[in-house]
Coordinates of C-alpha atoms and ligand atoms in Angstrom, one line a residue:
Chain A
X1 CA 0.0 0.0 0.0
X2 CA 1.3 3.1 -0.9
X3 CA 0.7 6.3 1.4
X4 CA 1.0 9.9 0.5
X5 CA 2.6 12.6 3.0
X6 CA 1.0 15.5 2.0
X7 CA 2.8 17.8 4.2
X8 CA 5.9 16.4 2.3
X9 CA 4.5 16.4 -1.5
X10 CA 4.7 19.2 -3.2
X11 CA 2.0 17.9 -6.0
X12 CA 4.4 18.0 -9.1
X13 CA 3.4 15.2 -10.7
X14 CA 6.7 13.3 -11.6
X15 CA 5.6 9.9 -9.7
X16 CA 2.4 10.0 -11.9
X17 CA 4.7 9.6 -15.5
X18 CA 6.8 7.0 -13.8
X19 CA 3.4 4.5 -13.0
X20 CA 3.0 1.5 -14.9
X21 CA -0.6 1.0 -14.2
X22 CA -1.9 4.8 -13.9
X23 CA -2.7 4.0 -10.7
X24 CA -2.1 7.7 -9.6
X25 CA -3.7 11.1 -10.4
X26 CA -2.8 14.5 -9.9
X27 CA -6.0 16.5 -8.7
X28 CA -5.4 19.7 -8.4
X29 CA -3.2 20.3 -5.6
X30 CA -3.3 16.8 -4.3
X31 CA -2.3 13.3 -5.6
X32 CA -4.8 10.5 -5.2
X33 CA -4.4 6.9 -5.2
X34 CA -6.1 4.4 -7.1
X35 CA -5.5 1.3 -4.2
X36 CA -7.0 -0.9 -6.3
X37 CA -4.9 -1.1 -9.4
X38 CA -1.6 -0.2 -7.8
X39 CA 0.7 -3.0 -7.8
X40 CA 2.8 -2.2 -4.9
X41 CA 5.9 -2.2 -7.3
X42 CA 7.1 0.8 -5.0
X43 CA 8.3 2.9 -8.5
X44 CA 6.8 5.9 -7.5
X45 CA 8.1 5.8 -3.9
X46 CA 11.6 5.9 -5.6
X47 CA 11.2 8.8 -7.8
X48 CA 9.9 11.3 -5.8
X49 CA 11.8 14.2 -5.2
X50 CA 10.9 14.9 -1.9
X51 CA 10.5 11.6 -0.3
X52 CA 6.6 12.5 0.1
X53 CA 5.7 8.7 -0.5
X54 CA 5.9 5.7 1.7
X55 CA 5.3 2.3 0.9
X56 CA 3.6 0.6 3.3
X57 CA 2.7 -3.2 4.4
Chain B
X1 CA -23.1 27.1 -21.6
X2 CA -21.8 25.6 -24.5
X3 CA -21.6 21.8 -24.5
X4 CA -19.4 21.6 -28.3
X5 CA -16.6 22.6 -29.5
X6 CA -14.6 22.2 -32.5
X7 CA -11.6 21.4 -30.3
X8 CA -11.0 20.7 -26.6
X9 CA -7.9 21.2 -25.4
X10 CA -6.6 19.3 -22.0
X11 CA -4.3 21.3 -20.4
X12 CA -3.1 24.8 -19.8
X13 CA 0.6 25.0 -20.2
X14 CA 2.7 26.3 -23.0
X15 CA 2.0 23.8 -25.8
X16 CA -2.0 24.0 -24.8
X17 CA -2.0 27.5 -24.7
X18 CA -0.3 27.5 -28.2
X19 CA -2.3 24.6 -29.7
X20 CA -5.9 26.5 -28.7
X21 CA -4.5 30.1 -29.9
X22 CA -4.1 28.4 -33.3
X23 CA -7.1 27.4 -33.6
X24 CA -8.6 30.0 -32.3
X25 CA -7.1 32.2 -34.9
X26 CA -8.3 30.1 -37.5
X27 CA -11.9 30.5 -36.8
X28 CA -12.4 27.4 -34.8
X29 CA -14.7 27.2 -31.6
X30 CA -11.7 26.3 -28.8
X31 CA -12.1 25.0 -25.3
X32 CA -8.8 25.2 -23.2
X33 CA -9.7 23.3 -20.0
X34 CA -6.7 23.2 -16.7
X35 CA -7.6 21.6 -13.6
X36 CA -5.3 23.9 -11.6
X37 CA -7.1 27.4 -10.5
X38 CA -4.1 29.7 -11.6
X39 CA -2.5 29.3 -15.1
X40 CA 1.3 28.6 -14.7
X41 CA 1.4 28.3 -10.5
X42 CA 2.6 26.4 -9.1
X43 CA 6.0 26.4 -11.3
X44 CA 7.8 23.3 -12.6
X45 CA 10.4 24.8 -14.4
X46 CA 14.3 26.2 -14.4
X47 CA 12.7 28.6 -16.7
X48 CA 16.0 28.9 -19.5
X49 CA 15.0 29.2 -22.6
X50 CA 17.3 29.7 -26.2
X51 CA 16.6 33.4 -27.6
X52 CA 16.9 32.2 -31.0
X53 CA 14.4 29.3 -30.2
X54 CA 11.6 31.5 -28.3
X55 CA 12.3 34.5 -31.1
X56 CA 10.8 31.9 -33.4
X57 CA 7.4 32.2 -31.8
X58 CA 7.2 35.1 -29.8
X59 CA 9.1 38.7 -29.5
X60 CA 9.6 38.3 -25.6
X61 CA 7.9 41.2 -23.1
X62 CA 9.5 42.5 -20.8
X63 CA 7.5 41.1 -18.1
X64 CA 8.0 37.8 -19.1
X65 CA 12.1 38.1 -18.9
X66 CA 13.7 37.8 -15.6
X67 CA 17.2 37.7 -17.2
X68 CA 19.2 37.4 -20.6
X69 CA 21.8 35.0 -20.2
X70 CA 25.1 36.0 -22.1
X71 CA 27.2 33.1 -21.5
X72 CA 27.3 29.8 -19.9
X73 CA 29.8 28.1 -17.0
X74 CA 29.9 24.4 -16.9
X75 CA 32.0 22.9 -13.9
X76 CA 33.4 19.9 -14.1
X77 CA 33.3 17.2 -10.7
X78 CA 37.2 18.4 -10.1
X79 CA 36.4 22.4 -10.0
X80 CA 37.2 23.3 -13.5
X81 CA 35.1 25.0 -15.3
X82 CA 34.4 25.4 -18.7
X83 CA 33.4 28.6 -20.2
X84 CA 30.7 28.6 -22.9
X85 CA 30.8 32.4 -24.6
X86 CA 28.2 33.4 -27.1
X87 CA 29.3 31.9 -30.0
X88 CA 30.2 28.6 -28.7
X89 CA 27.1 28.0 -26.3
X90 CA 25.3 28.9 -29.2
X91 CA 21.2 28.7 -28.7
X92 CA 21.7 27.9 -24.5
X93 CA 22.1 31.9 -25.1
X94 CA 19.2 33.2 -24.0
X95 CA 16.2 34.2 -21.2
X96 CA 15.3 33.1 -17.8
X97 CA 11.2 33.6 -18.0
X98 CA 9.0 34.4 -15.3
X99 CA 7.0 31.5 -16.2
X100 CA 3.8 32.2 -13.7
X101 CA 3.7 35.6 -16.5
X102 CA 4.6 33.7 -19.2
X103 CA 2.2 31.2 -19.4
X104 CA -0.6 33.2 -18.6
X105 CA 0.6 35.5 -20.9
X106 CA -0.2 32.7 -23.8
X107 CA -3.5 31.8 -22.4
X108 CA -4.6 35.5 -22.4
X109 CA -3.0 35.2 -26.2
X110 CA -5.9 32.2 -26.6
X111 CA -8.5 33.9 -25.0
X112 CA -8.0 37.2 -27.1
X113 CA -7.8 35.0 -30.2
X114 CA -11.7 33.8 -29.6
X115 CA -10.6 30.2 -27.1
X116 CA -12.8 30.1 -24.0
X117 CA -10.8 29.2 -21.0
X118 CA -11.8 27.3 -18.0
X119 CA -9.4 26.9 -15.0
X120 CA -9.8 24.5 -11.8
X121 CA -11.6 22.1 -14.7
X122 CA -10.4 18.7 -15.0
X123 CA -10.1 16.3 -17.5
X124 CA -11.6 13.1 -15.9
X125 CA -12.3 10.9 -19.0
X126 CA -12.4 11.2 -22.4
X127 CA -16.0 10.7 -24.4
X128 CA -14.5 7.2 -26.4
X129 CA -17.3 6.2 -29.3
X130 CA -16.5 3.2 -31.4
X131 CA -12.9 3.8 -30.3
X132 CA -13.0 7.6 -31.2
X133 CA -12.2 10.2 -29.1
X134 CA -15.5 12.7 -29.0
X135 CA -14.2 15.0 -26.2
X136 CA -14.3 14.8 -22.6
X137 CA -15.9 14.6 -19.3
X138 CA -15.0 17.6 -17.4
X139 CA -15.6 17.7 -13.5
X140 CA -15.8 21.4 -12.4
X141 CA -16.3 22.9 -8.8
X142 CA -17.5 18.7 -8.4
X143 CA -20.2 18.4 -11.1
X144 CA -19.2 16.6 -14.0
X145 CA -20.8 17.1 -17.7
X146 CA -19.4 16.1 -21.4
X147 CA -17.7 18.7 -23.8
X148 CA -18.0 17.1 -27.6
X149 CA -15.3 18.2 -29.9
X150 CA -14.3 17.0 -33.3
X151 CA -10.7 17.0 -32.0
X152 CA -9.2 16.6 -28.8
X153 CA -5.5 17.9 -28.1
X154 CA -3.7 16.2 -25.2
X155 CA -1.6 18.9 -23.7
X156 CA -1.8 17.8 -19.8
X157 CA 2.1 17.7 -19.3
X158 CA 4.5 15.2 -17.4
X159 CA 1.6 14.0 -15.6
X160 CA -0.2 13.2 -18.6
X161 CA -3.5 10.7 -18.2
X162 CA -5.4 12.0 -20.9
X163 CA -3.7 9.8 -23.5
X164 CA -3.5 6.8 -21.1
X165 CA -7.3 7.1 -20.7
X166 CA -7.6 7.0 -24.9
X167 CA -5.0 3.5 -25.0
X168 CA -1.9 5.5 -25.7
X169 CA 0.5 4.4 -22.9
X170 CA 2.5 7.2 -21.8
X171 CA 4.6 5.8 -18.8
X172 CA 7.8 7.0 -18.5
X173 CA 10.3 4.2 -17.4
X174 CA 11.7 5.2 -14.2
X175 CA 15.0 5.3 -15.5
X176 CA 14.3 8.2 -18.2
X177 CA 12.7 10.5 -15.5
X178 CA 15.0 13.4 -14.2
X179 CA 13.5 14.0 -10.8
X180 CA 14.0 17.4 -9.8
X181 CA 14.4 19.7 -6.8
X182 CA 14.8 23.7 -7.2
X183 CA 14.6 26.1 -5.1
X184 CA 14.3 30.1 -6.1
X185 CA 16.8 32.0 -4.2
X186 CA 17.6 35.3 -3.3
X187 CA 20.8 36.7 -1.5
X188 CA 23.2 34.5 -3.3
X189 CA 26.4 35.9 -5.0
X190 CA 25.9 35.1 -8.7
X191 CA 26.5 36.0 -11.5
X192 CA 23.1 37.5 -13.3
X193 CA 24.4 37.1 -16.8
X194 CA 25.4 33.5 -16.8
X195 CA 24.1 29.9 -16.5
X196 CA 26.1 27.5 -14.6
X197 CA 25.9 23.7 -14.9
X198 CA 27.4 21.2 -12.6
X199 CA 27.9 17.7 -13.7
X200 CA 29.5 15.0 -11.3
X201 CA 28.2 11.7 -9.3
X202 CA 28.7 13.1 -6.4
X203 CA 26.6 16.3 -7.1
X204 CA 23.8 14.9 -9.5
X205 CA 24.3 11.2 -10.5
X206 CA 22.4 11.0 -14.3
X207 CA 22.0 14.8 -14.4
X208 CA 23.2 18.2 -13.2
X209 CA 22.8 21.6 -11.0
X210 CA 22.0 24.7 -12.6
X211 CA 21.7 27.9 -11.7
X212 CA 19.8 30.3 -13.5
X213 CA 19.7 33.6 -12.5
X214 CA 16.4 35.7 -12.0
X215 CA 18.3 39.2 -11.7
X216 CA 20.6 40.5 -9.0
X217 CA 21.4 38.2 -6.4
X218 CA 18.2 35.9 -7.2
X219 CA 18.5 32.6 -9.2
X220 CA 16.6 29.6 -9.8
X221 CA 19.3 27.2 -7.9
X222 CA 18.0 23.1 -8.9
X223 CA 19.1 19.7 -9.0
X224 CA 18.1 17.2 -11.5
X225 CA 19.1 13.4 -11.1
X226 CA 18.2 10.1 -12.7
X227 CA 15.2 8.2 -11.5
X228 CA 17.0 5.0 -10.7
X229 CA 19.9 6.8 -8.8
X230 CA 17.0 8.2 -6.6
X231 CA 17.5 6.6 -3.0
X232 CA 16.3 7.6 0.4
X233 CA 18.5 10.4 2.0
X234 CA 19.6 10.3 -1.5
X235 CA 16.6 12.3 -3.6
X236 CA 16.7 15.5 -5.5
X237 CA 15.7 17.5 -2.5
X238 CA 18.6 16.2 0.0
X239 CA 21.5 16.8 -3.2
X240 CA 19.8 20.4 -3.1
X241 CA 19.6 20.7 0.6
X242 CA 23.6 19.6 0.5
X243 CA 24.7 22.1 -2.5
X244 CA 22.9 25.0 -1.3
X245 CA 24.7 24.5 2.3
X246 CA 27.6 24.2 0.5
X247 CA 27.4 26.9 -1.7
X248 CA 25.2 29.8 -0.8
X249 CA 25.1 29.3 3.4
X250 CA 23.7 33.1 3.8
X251 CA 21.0 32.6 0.6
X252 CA 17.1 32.6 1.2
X253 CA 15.0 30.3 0.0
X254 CA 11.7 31.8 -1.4
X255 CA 9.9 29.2 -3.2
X256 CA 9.9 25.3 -3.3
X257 CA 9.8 23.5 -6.7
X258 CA 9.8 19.9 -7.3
X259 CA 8.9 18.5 -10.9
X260 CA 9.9 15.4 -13.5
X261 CA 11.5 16.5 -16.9
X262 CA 11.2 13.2 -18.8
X263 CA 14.1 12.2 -20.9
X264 CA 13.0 9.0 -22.6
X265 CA 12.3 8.7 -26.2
X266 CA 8.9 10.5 -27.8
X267 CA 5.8 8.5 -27.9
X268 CA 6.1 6.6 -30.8
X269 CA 2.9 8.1 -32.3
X270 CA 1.2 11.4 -31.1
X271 CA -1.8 11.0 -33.2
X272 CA -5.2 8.8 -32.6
X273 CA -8.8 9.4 -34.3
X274 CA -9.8 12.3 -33.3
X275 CA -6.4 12.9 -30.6
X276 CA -3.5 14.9 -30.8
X277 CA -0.5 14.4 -28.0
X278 CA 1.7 17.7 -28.1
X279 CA 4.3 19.0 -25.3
X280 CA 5.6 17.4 -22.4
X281 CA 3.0 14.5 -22.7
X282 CA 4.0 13.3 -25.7
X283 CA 7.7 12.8 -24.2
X284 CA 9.3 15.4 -26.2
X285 CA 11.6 17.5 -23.8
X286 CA 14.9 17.6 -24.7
X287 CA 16.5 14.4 -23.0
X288 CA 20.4 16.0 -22.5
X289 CA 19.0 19.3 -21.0
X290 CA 15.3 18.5 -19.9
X291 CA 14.4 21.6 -22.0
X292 CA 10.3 21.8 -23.1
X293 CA 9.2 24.9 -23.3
X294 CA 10.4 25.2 -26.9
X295 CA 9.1 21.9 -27.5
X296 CA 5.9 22.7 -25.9
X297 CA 5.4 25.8 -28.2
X298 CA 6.4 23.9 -31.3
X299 CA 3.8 21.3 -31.4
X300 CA 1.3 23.2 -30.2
X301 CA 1.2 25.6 -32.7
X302 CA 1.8 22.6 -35.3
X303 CA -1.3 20.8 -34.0
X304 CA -3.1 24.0 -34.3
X305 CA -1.8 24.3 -37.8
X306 CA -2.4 20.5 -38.8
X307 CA -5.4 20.0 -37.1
X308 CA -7.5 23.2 -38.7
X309 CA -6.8 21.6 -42.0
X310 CA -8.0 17.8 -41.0
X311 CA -11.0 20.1 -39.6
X312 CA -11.4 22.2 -42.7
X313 CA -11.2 18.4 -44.9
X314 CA -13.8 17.1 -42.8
X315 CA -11.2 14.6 -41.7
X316 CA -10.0 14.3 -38.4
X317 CA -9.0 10.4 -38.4
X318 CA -5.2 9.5 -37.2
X319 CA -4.2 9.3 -41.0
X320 CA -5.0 12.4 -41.4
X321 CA -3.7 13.9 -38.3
X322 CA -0.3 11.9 -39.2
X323 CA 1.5 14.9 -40.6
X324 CA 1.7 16.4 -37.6
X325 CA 3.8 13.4 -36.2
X326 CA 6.1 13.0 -39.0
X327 CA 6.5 16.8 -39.7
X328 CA 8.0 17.3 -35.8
X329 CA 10.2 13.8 -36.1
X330 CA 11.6 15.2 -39.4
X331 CA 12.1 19.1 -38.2
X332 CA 15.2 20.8 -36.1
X333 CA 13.0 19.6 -32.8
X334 CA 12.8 16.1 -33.7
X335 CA 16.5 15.9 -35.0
X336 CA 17.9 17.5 -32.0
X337 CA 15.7 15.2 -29.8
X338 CA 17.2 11.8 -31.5
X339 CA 21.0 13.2 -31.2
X340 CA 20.6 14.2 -27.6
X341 CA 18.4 10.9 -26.4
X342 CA 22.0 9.6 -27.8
X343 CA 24.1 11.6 -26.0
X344 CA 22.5 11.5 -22.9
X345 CA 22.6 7.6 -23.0
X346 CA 26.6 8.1 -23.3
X347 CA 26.4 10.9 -20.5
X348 CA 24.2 9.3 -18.0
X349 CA 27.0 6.1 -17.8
X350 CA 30.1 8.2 -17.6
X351 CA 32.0 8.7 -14.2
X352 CA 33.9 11.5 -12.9
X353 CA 36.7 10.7 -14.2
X354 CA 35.3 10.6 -17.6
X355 CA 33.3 13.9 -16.9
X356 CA 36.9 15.8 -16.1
X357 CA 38.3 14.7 -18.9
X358 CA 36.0 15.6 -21.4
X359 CA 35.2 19.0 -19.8
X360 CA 39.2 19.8 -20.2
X361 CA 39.2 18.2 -23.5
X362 CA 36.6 20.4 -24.9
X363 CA 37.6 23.5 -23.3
X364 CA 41.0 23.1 -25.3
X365 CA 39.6 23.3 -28.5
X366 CA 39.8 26.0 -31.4
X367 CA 36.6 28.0 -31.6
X368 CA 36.2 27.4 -35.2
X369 CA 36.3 23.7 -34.9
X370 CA 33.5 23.6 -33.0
X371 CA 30.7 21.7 -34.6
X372 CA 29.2 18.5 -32.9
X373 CA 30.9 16.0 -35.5
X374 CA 34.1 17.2 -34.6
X375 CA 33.6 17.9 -31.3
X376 CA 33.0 14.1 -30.7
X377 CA 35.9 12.8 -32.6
X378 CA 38.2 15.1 -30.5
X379 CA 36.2 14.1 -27.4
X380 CA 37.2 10.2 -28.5
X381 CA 40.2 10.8 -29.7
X382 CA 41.4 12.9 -26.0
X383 CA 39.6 9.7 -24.3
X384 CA 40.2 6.6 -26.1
X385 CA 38.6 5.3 -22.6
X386 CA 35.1 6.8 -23.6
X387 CA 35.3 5.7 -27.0
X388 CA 35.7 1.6 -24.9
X389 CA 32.7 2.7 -23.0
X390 CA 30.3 3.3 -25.7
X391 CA 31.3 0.4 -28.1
X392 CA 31.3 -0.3 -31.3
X393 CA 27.2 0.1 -31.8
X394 CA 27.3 3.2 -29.5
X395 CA 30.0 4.6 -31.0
X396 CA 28.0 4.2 -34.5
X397 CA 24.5 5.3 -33.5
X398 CA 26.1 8.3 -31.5
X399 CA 28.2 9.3 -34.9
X400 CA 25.1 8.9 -37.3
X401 CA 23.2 10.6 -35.1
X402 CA 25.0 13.7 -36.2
Ligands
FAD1 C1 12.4 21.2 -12.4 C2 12.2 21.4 -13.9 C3 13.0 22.3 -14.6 C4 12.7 22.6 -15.9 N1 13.5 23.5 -16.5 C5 13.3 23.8 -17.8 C6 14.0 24.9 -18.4 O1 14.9 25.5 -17.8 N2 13.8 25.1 -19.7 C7 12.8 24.5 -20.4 O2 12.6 24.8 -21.6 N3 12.1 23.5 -19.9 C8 12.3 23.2 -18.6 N4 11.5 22.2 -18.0 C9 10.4 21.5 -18.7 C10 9.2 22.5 -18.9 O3 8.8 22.9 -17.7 C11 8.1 21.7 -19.6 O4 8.7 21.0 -20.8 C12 7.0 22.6 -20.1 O5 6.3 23.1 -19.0 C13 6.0 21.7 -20.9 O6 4.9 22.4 -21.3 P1 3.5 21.7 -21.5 O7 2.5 22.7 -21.9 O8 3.7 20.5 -22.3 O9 3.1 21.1 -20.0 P2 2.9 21.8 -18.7 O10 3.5 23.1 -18.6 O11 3.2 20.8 -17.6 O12 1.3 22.0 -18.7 C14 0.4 21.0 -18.6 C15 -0.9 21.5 -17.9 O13 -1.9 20.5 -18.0 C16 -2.7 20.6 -16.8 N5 -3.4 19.3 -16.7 C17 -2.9 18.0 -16.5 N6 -3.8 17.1 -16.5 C18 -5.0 17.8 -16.7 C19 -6.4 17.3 -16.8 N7 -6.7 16.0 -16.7 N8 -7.3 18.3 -17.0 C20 -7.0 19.6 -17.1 N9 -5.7 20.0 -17.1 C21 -4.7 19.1 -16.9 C22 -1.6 20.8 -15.8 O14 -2.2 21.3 -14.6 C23 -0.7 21.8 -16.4 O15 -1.0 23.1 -16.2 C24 11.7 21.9 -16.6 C25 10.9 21.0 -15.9 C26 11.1 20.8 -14.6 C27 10.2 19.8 -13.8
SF4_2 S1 6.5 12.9 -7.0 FE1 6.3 13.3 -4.8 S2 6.1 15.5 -4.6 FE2 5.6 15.0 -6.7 S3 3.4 14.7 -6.8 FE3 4.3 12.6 -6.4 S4 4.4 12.4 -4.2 FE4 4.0 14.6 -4.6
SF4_3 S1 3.6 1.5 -6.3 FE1 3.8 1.2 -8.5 S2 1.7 0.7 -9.2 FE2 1.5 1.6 -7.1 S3 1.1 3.8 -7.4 FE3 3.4 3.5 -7.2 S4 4.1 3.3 -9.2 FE4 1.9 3.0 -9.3

């Protein structure tokens, strides 16, 4: 499960390209999560700039 | 409130803002939709753009430059740095925008040309029919309702869904995304003529620093490094956090930026029925420098331009719409987006050692030589060792690149 700190992100959008299975979505100023067709495969966590995303178990 | 348009337009960013003033101007009914309530905030941008590159589109106001850049410094891992004058850095001559004027700037341009504008509108889905694209479902202030358009131009940006949503996959592999930390500055000690690059692993592993300059004493001061070299302690923000300690103890920090410049090849088509894919969604910032603004303008306005004319033919199918794809691959943009995708492959793999010796190399050599064939054979021939590293079939596609 992947959980977003959104006193961390800084809604740029960059884990959203990186996604395999679109599973995220920039709204505005906030980045939602589609839990049911992320894959847990923990890309996005790696890419963001900030460190705003946490996979957890 | 009108429900059809000839064209909708996802997104409200350079290449959006370009793609619906076309249009616009050629008598279509435009709809330029951007789900974020201010055009152009928050910023995800360095801002640098080539003089001889924006002067192709636009004569630039003076509210929209923040500085002209006369030369370019770039500073190798051991210190040295390599001075880029005029003539040599050739088009990296050029502005620091204001980008939050800027790109309102455009959209105003739309607007004045006949577009209608709606901000804090999203996207959700497009209308598919029989596999067309017919427009979209926007969701505004939380009601949703269909726009119907004849054509639909994708301009949503690095975070591109709009495609996705049509069956284009857009995913950048996480490899070819430059994640990026900036922060604008003021109180440094800069100098507010001149761009300065820094290249090392230790700095930026897969990318660089710049420093752009925004006028006395303020610069846009970022980091840029390869996705896969992203680590925990080790991201964008904490290589900033490290060079700005290091560099500008006294500076203030007056904005945050974070963003993703992708550097992976194009989409390998940017047309659908109906769909058009221009800017920063269809992959086409410049994969050595992460410069899109110029792209962004560039396919815009050539959407605008092919699209009126599959709209004036009655036929907006992908055939039709193919021009557009093959005119960008075949143009300056397109070109220069192949030969750096090459480059940057080479770049990304080289260490410092590699990095020094190729900055000295190339700082040695005669003015007049200096065109990109022979500015690789020198490079190879001053470091056989680079030459190794490429390989045979590198060392091919990098030369025929040229
Ligand atoms: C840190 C950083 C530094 C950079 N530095 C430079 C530089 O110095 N020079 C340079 O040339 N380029 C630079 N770039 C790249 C440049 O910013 C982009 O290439 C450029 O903004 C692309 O323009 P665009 O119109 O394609 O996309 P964008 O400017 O990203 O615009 C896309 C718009 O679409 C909107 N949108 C997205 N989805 C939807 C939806 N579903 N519905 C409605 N609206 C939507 C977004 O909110 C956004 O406003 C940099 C990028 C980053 C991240
Ligand atoms: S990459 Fe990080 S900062 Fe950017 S939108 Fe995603 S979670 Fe937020
Ligand atoms: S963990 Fe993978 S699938 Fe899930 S949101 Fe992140 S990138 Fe997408």
């Amino acid at each position: 499960m992947i959980k977003v700190h959104r006193e961390i992100c800084a809604y740029c959008g960059c884990c959203v390209s990186v996604c395999p299975d679109g599973a995220l979505e920039l709204v505005d100023a906030y980045l939602d999560i589609d839990m049911n067709a992320c894959k847990d495969c923990g890309i996005c966590v790696r890419v963001c700039p900030l460190g705003a995303l946490e996979a957890k178990k | 409130m009108k429900r059809e348009y000839d064209v909708l337009v996802v997104g409200g960013g350079p290449a959006g803002a370009f793609a619906a003033k076309t249009f616009a101007e050629k008598g279509y009914t435009v709809l330029l939709t951007e789900k974020r309530p201010a055009i152009g905030a928050p910023v995800r941008c360095a801002e640098g753009v080539g003089k001889t590159l924006m002067h192709e589109f636009l004569k630039p106001e003076d509210s929209w430059v923040a500085a002209e850049i006369e030369k370019a410094n770039i500073i190798a891992p051991d210190g040295f740095t390599m001075e880029l004058e005029p003539e040599k850095a050739g088009s990296e001559v050029g502005y620091v925008l204001n980008r939050k004027v800027f790109d309102r700037d455009l959209v105003w341009m739309a607007a004045g040309a006949g577009a209608d504008v709606q901000v804090k509108t999203r996207a959700v889905s497009p209308i598919m029919e029989k596999g067309e694209v017919k427009g979209a479902i926007l969701n505004q202030g939380g009601s949703t309702y269909e726009i119907r358009a004849g054509l639909t131009i994708a301009a949503d940006g690095v975070e591109s869904k709009f495609s996705r949503w049509c069956g284009v996959d857009t995913t950048v592999p996480f490899r070819e995304i430059e994640t990026c930390a900036q922060y604008l500055m003021t109180g440094i000690d800069i100098d507010p003529n001149a761009t300065d690059f820094f290249v090392g692993n230790l700095i930026a592993p897969g990318g660089y620093v710049w420093i752009f300059p925004k006028g006395d004493k303020i610069a846009n001061v970022g980091v840029g490094i390869g996705g896969d070299r992203s680590k925990p302690g080790n991201r964008p923000v904490d290589y900033l956090n490290r060079f700005v300690a290091k560099n500008f103890p006294n500076g203030k920090t007056i904005e945050l930026i974070a963003g993703g410049v992708s550097v992976c090849q194009p989409l390998s088509c940017t047309v659908a029925n109906n769909l058009m894919i221009v800017g920063d969604a269809a992959r086409v910032s410049d994969p050595l420098t992460g410069g899109g603004i110029y792209a962004a303008l560039y396919t815009g306005q050539l959407a605008g331009d092919v699209g009126s004319k599959a709209l004036e033919n009655g036929d907006t199918s992908s055939h039709a719409l193919m021009p557009y794809d093959s005119t960008w691959r075949s143009s300056y943009l397109g070109k220069a987006l192949e030969r750096n995708y090459q480059i940057k492959e080479v770049f990304i793999k080289m260490n410092d050692e590699d990095l020094n010796a190729i900055i000295h190399s190339v700082s040695k050599m005669n003015l007049t030589d200096f065109n990109t064939l022979n500015l690789i054979k020198s490079i190879i021939s001053a470091n056989p060792k680079i030459a190794i590293k490429l390989g045979k079939a590198g060392l091919k596609s990098f030369i025929d690149s040229f």
